[in-house]
mmCIF file of C-alpha atoms and ligand atoms in Angstrom:
data_model
loop_
_atom_site.group_PDB
_atom_site.id
_atom_site.type_symbol
_atom_site.label_atom_id
_atom_site.label_comp_id
_atom_site.label_asym_id
_atom_site.label_seq_id
_atom_site.Cartn_x
_atom_site.Cartn_y
_atom_site.Cartn_z
ATOM 1 C CA MET A 1 -15.519 2.708 -12.663
ATOM 2 C CA ARG A 2 -11.835 2.072 -13.282
ATOM 3 C CA VAL A 3 -9.641 0.954 -10.361
ATOM 4 C CA GLY A 4 -5.852 1.290 -10.266
ATOM 5 C CA ILE A 5 -3.882 -1.343 -8.364
ATOM 6 C CA LEU A 6 -0.318 -0.667 -7.252
ATOM 7 C CA ALA A 7 1.922 -3.463 -5.959
ATOM 8 C CA PRO A 8 5.602 -2.917 -5.154
ATOM 9 C CA MET A 9 6.758 -6.497 -5.834
ATOM 10 C CA PRO A 10 6.313 -8.836 -8.838
ATOM 11 C CA GLN A 11 5.163 -11.672 -6.532
ATOM 12 C CA GLU A 12 2.199 -9.477 -5.551
ATOM 13 C CA LEU A 13 1.374 -8.180 -9.033
ATOM 14 C CA ASP A 14 1.569 -11.627 -10.685
ATOM 15 C CA ALA A 15 -0.914 -13.056 -8.181
ATOM 16 C CA VAL A 16 -3.347 -10.179 -8.793
ATOM 17 C CA LEU A 17 -2.986 -10.558 -12.579
ATOM 18 C CA ALA A 18 -3.923 -14.238 -12.374
ATOM 19 C CA ASP A 19 -7.529 -13.040 -11.880
ATOM 20 C CA PHE A 20 -7.499 -10.622 -14.851
ATOM 21 C CA ASP A 21 -9.464 -11.300 -18.053
ATOM 22 C CA ALA A 22 -7.959 -9.885 -21.245
ATOM 23 C CA ASP A 23 -4.722 -8.574 -19.797
ATOM 24 C CA ARG A 24 -3.361 -5.933 -22.204
ATOM 25 C CA ALA A 25 0.076 -4.662 -21.209
ATOM 26 C CA GLU A 26 1.594 -1.340 -22.226
ATOM 27 C CA LEU A 27 5.083 -0.037 -21.389
ATOM 28 C CA VAL A 28 5.031 3.617 -20.250
ATOM 29 C CA ALA A 29 8.003 5.342 -18.611
ATOM 30 C CA GLY A 30 9.622 1.964 -17.930
ATOM 31 C CA ARG A 31 6.503 0.599 -16.237
ATOM 32 C CA LEU A 32 4.307 -2.208 -17.599
ATOM 33 C CA PHE A 33 0.657 -1.211 -17.092
ATOM 34 C CA HIS A 34 -1.789 -4.140 -17.293
ATOM 35 C CA ARG A 35 -5.329 -3.284 -18.318
ATOM 36 C CA GLY A 36 -8.068 -5.843 -17.902
ATOM 37 C CA GLU A 37 -11.214 -6.820 -16.124
ATOM 38 C CA ALA A 38 -11.376 -8.585 -12.785
ATOM 39 C CA GLU A 39 -14.524 -9.361 -10.797
ATOM 40 C CA SER A 40 -16.449 -7.423 -13.506
ATOM 41 C CA VAL A 41 -14.489 -4.251 -12.743
ATOM 42 C CA GLU A 42 -12.206 -2.420 -15.176
ATOM 43 C CA ALA A 43 -8.762 -2.413 -13.563
ATOM 44 C CA VAL A 44 -5.225 -1.230 -14.325
ATOM 45 C CA ALA A 45 -2.499 -2.998 -12.346
ATOM 46 C CA VAL A 46 1.176 -2.107 -12.293
ATOM 47 C CA ILE A 47 4.332 -2.622 -10.293
ATOM 48 C CA SER A 48 4.595 0.609 -8.324
ATOM 49 C CA GLY A 49 8.363 0.532 -7.997
ATOM 50 C CA ILE A 50 10.065 0.577 -4.627
ATOM 51 C CA GLY A 51 10.354 3.838 -2.729
ATOM 52 C CA LYS A 52 8.417 7.052 -2.741
ATOM 53 C CA THR A 53 9.736 8.633 -5.955
ATOM 54 C CA SER A 54 8.916 5.571 -8.067
ATOM 55 C CA VAL A 55 5.451 5.127 -6.634
ATOM 56 C CA ALA A 56 4.621 8.836 -6.909
ATOM 57 C CA ALA A 57 5.402 8.764 -10.646
ATOM 58 C CA THR A 58 3.461 5.507 -11.147
ATOM 59 C CA THR A 59 0.454 6.872 -9.253
ATOM 60 C CA THR A 60 0.473 10.043 -11.365
ATOM 61 C CA LEU A 61 0.520 7.955 -14.552
ATOM 62 C CA LEU A 62 -2.400 5.829 -13.309
ATOM 63 C CA ILE A 63 -4.413 8.986 -12.706
ATOM 64 C CA GLU A 64 -3.411 11.147 -15.659
ATOM 65 C CA ARG A 65 -2.873 8.562 -18.395
ATOM 66 C CA TYR A 66 -5.231 5.759 -17.393
ATOM 67 C CA GLY A 67 -7.980 7.815 -15.774
ATOM 68 C CA VAL A 68 -8.378 5.563 -12.748
ATOM 69 C CA GLU A 69 -11.017 6.763 -10.306
ATOM 70 C CA ARG A 70 -9.817 4.824 -7.255
ATOM 71 C CA ILE A 71 -6.374 3.538 -6.279
ATOM 72 C CA VAL A 72 -5.438 0.633 -4.039
ATOM 73 C CA LEU A 73 -1.871 0.025 -2.859
ATOM 74 C CA ILE A 74 -1.359 -3.592 -1.794
ATOM 75 C CA GLY A 75 1.819 -5.072 -0.361
ATOM 76 C CA VAL A 76 3.828 -5.930 2.741
ATOM 77 C CA ALA A 77 5.175 -3.908 5.660
ATOM 78 C CA GLY A 78 7.305 -4.169 8.754
ATOM 79 C CA ALA A 79 5.537 -4.210 12.142
ATOM 80 C CA VAL A 80 6.104 -1.084 14.233
ATOM 81 C CA SER A 81 3.501 -1.758 16.925
ATOM 82 C CA ARG A 82 4.515 -4.696 19.110
ATOM 83 C CA GLU A 83 0.916 -5.911 18.995
ATOM 84 C CA LEU A 84 1.133 -6.910 15.341
ATOM 85 C CA ALA A 85 2.131 -10.434 14.288
ATOM 86 C CA LEU A 86 3.492 -11.748 10.993
ATOM 87 C CA GLY A 87 0.623 -12.211 8.556
ATOM 88 C CA ASP A 88 -1.600 -9.589 10.208
ATOM 89 C CA ILE A 89 -3.097 -7.046 7.813
ATOM 90 C CA VAL A 90 -3.137 -3.265 8.225
ATOM 91 C CA VAL A 91 -5.607 -1.023 6.405
ATOM 92 C CA ALA A 92 -4.313 2.539 6.678
ATOM 93 C CA THR A 93 -6.546 5.297 7.967
ATOM 94 C CA ALA A 94 -3.735 7.730 7.110
ATOM 95 C CA ALA A 95 -0.114 7.651 5.974
ATOM 96 C CA LEU A 96 2.860 9.769 7.071
ATOM 97 C CA HIS A 97 6.312 10.338 5.541
ATOM 98 C CA HIS A 98 8.529 9.399 8.521
ATOM 99 C CA ASP A 99 11.587 10.833 6.760
ATOM 100 C CA LEU A 100 10.083 14.158 5.649
ATOM 101 C CA ASP A 101 11.421 17.068 7.685
ATOM 102 C CA ALA A 102 11.392 20.618 6.286
ATOM 103 C CA SER A 103 11.571 22.176 9.759
ATOM 104 C CA PRO A 104 11.872 24.968 10.693
ATOM 105 C CA VAL A 105 10.158 26.053 7.478
ATOM 106 C CA PHE A 106 7.301 23.584 8.058
ATOM 107 C CA PRO A 107 6.575 21.329 11.020
ATOM 108 C CA ARG A 108 8.322 17.950 10.925
ATOM 109 C CA TYR A 109 6.462 15.432 8.668
ATOM 110 C CA CYS A 110 4.217 18.169 7.216
ATOM 111 C CA VAL A 111 3.366 17.809 3.514
ATOM 112 C CA PRO A 112 3.392 21.492 2.497
ATOM 113 C CA SER A 113 1.004 21.108 -0.459
ATOM 114 C CA LEU A 114 -1.656 19.636 1.850
ATOM 115 C CA GLY A 115 -0.751 21.314 5.138
ATOM 116 C CA VAL A 116 -1.006 18.005 7.043
ATOM 117 C CA GLU A 117 1.367 15.477 8.562
ATOM 118 C CA ARG A 118 -0.999 12.528 8.326
ATOM 119 C CA VAL A 119 -2.436 12.217 4.850
ATOM 120 C CA PRO A 120 -5.864 10.603 5.170
ATOM 121 C CA CYS A 121 -6.921 7.655 3.048
ATOM 122 C CA ASP A 122 -10.425 7.550 1.597
ATOM 123 C CA THR A 123 -12.916 6.441 4.252
ATOM 124 C CA ALA A 124 -15.360 4.622 1.953
ATOM 125 C CA LEU A 125 -12.728 2.772 -0.099
ATOM 126 C CA SER A 126 -10.801 1.876 3.073
ATOM 127 C CA ALA A 127 -13.999 0.443 4.576
ATOM 128 C CA LEU A 128 -14.324 -1.827 1.529
ATOM 129 C CA ALA A 129 -10.640 -2.751 1.887
ATOM 130 C CA LEU A 130 -11.161 -3.561 5.568
ATOM 131 C CA ALA A 131 -14.086 -5.860 4.761
ATOM 132 C CA ALA A 132 -12.037 -7.554 2.014
ATOM 133 C CA ALA A 133 -9.077 -8.049 4.374
ATOM 134 C CA GLN A 134 -11.418 -9.469 7.024
ATOM 135 C CA GLU A 135 -12.929 -11.858 4.491
ATOM 136 C CA PHE A 136 -9.421 -13.021 3.538
ATOM 137 C CA ALA A 137 -8.285 -13.363 7.157
ATOM 138 C CA ASP A 138 -11.447 -15.162 8.242
ATOM 139 C CA GLY A 139 -10.690 -18.615 9.596
ATOM 140 C CA SER A 140 -6.935 -17.929 9.894
ATOM 141 C CA SER A 141 -4.961 -16.607 12.852
ATOM 142 C CA ALA A 142 -4.346 -13.282 11.075
ATOM 143 C CA ARG A 143 -5.822 -10.141 12.596
ATOM 144 C CA VAL A 144 -6.883 -7.046 10.681
ATOM 145 C CA TRP A 145 -5.958 -3.590 11.980
ATOM 146 C CA ARG A 146 -6.834 -0.001 11.026
ATOM 147 C CA GLY A 147 -4.447 2.840 11.732
ATOM 148 C CA LEU A 148 -1.368 4.814 10.805
ATOM 149 C CA VAL A 149 1.095 3.514 8.207
ATOM 150 C CA VAL A 150 4.421 5.332 7.919
ATOM 151 C CA SER A 151 6.652 5.442 4.862
ATOM 152 C CA GLY A 152 10.258 6.308 4.079
ATOM 153 C CA ASP A 153 12.977 5.588 1.552
ATOM 154 C CA ARG A 154 14.767 2.950 3.680
ATOM 155 C CA PHE A 155 14.194 -0.666 4.620
ATOM 156 C CA LEU A 156 14.254 -0.396 8.427
ATOM 157 C CA GLU A 157 16.104 -2.964 10.536
ATOM 158 C CA PRO A 158 14.999 -3.768 14.119
ATOM 159 C CA ALA A 159 16.981 -0.973 15.851
ATOM 160 C CA GLU A 160 15.581 1.612 13.431
ATOM 161 C CA ILE A 161 12.050 0.315 13.949
ATOM 162 C CA ALA A 162 12.554 0.665 17.736
ATOM 163 C CA GLU A 163 13.592 4.307 17.232
ATOM 164 C CA LEU A 164 10.562 4.903 15.000
ATOM 165 C CA ARG A 165 8.268 3.405 17.672
ATOM 166 C CA GLU A 166 9.566 5.974 20.167
ATOM 167 C CA ARG A 167 9.168 8.817 17.692
ATOM 168 C CA LEU A 168 5.718 7.860 16.358
ATOM 169 C CA PRO A 169 4.034 5.750 19.062
ATOM 170 C CA ASP A 170 0.776 5.228 17.165
ATOM 171 C CA ALA A 171 2.414 3.945 13.970
ATOM 172 C CA LEU A 172 1.281 0.388 13.192
ATOM 173 C CA ALA A 173 3.481 -0.470 10.238
ATOM 174 C CA VAL A 174 6.341 0.837 8.120
ATOM 175 C CA GLU A 175 6.879 0.519 4.388
ATOM 176 C CA MET A 176 8.335 2.557 1.542
ATOM 177 C CA GLU A 177 5.433 3.805 -0.593
ATOM 178 C CA GLY A 178 2.111 4.480 1.166
ATOM 179 C CA ALA A 179 2.524 8.138 2.108
ATOM 180 C CA ALA A 180 3.551 9.033 -1.441
ATOM 181 C CA VAL A 181 0.469 7.315 -2.901
ATOM 182 C CA ALA A 182 -1.803 8.985 -0.330
ATOM 183 C CA GLN A 183 -0.208 12.377 -1.065
ATOM 184 C CA VAL A 184 -0.490 12.178 -4.862
ATOM 185 C CA CYS A 185 -4.075 10.886 -4.588
ATOM 186 C CA ALA A 186 -5.067 13.629 -2.133
ATOM 187 C CA GLU A 187 -3.538 16.302 -4.357
ATOM 188 C CA ALA A 188 -5.406 14.906 -7.387
ATOM 189 C CA GLY A 189 -8.664 14.250 -5.519
ATOM 190 C CA VAL A 190 -8.612 10.504 -6.224
ATOM 191 C CA PRO A 191 -9.750 8.167 -3.401
ATOM 192 C CA CYS A 192 -7.063 5.754 -2.236
ATOM 193 C CA ALA A 193 -6.699 2.807 0.132
ATOM 194 C CA ILE A 194 -3.515 1.222 1.474
ATOM 195 C CA VAL A 195 -3.476 -2.430 2.556
ATOM 196 C CA ARG A 196 -0.315 -4.010 3.979
ATOM 197 C CA SER A 197 0.391 -7.509 5.280
ATOM 198 C CA ILE A 198 3.025 -7.763 7.989
ATOM 199 C CA SER A 199 6.092 -9.526 6.593
ATOM 200 C CA ASP A 200 8.744 -8.780 9.213
ATOM 201 C CA ASP A 201 9.889 -6.847 12.261
ATOM 202 C CA GLY A 202 12.957 -5.538 10.443
ATOM 203 C CA SER A 203 14.458 -8.935 9.682
ATOM 204 C CA ILE A 204 15.415 -9.171 6.025
ATOM 205 C CA SER A 205 15.195 -12.982 6.076
ATOM 206 C CA ALA A 206 11.626 -12.858 7.437
ATOM 207 C CA PHE A 207 10.774 -10.312 4.724
ATOM 208 C CA ALA A 208 12.233 -12.522 1.980
ATOM 209 C CA ARG A 209 10.460 -15.611 3.331
ATOM 210 C CA PHE A 210 7.073 -13.857 3.483
ATOM 211 C CA LEU A 211 7.559 -12.512 -0.012
ATOM 212 C CA GLU A 212 8.225 -15.970 -1.437
ATOM 213 C CA ARG A 213 5.573 -17.862 0.502
ATOM 214 C CA ASP A 214 2.736 -15.507 1.370
ATOM 215 C CA ALA A 215 2.772 -12.098 -0.329
ATOM 216 C CA GLY A 216 1.083 -13.216 -3.563
ATOM 217 C CA ARG A 217 -1.589 -15.202 -1.726
ATOM 218 C CA HIS A 218 -2.371 -12.173 0.456
ATOM 219 C CA ALA A 219 -2.442 -9.708 -2.464
ATOM 220 C CA GLU A 220 -4.764 -11.827 -4.591
ATOM 221 C CA GLY A 221 -6.897 -12.883 -1.632
ATOM 222 C CA ILE A 222 -7.550 -9.269 -0.612
ATOM 223 C CA ILE A 223 -7.786 -7.594 -4.045
ATOM 224 C CA ALA A 224 -10.367 -10.079 -5.423
ATOM 225 C CA PRO A 225 -13.083 -9.389 -2.809
ATOM 226 C CA LEU A 226 -12.194 -5.691 -2.830
ATOM 227 C CA LEU A 227 -12.754 -5.410 -6.598
ATOM 228 C CA ARG A 228 -15.969 -7.401 -6.226
ATOM 229 C CA ALA A 229 -17.150 -4.862 -3.658
ATOM 230 C CA CYS A 230 -16.087 -1.939 -5.892
ATOM 231 C CA GLY A 231 -18.182 -3.490 -8.687
ATOM 232 C CA ARG A 232 -21.252 -3.439 -6.473
ATOM 233 C CA LYS A 233 -20.847 0.270 -5.647
HETATM 234 N N1 ADE B 1 8.560 -3.250 3.959
HETATM 235 C C1 ADE B 1 8.484 -4.448 4.548
HETATM 236 N N2 ADE B 1 9.266 -4.495 5.646
HETATM 237 C C2 ADE B 1 9.840 -3.273 5.755
HETATM 238 C C3 ADE B 1 10.755 -2.693 6.659
HETATM 239 N N3 ADE B 1 11.238 -3.385 7.692
HETATM 240 N N4 ADE B 1 11.147 -1.406 6.447
HETATM 241 C C4 ADE B 1 10.666 -0.706 5.398
HETATM 242 N N5 ADE B 1 9.823 -1.213 4.502
HETATM 243 C C5 ADE B 1 9.397 -2.481 4.672
#
């Protein structure tokens, strides 16, 4: 089984690649795809790009050109729910485009090709991701959550996150890629999981600090046990 790994930031990808044997890199459409083996699983890891257009194209390439059979998006997110703390981890049950609005033609947030607002992530793969996140968080103060992740083409500052909380009260976290990955995977019939560590509450300095200090450690620490579990399936 071949697993595709998407990471928006180089700090995250580099940490994941540290565990790869025989990393072979290939430049396609401006993206460097790394093929190798990790935890005895064939994997293809790539920087997704930031924002929904970039990640949609990268996801399509992973599926169509590299034949991946499962996709995991790893990265950071801003906290929407007030219950989440920095360093907590969210495994998405579903993802929603918070900036998609084709009303009155379609209901707000509805993805017309799928006829849903909340695009579900794969239950089985997300269960493996949850166990991997719990293994990583074990012994630390970090908590692991399951729930709705929302995505849009903006980095949201605190006032915008407050508005989003009013609009989508069950959203746990906000980022810029998840809904696009979930949509492309659902359209193609490829199981996907989305795992996000909380880096900020809209503060750009908190985001930058988490990225430098923690994002790589989280990405590697979650992807390694997840690939191990995929290898056992
Ligand atoms: N990714 C991490 N933090 C974010 C934020 N505040 N808004 C959008 N994407 C993010």
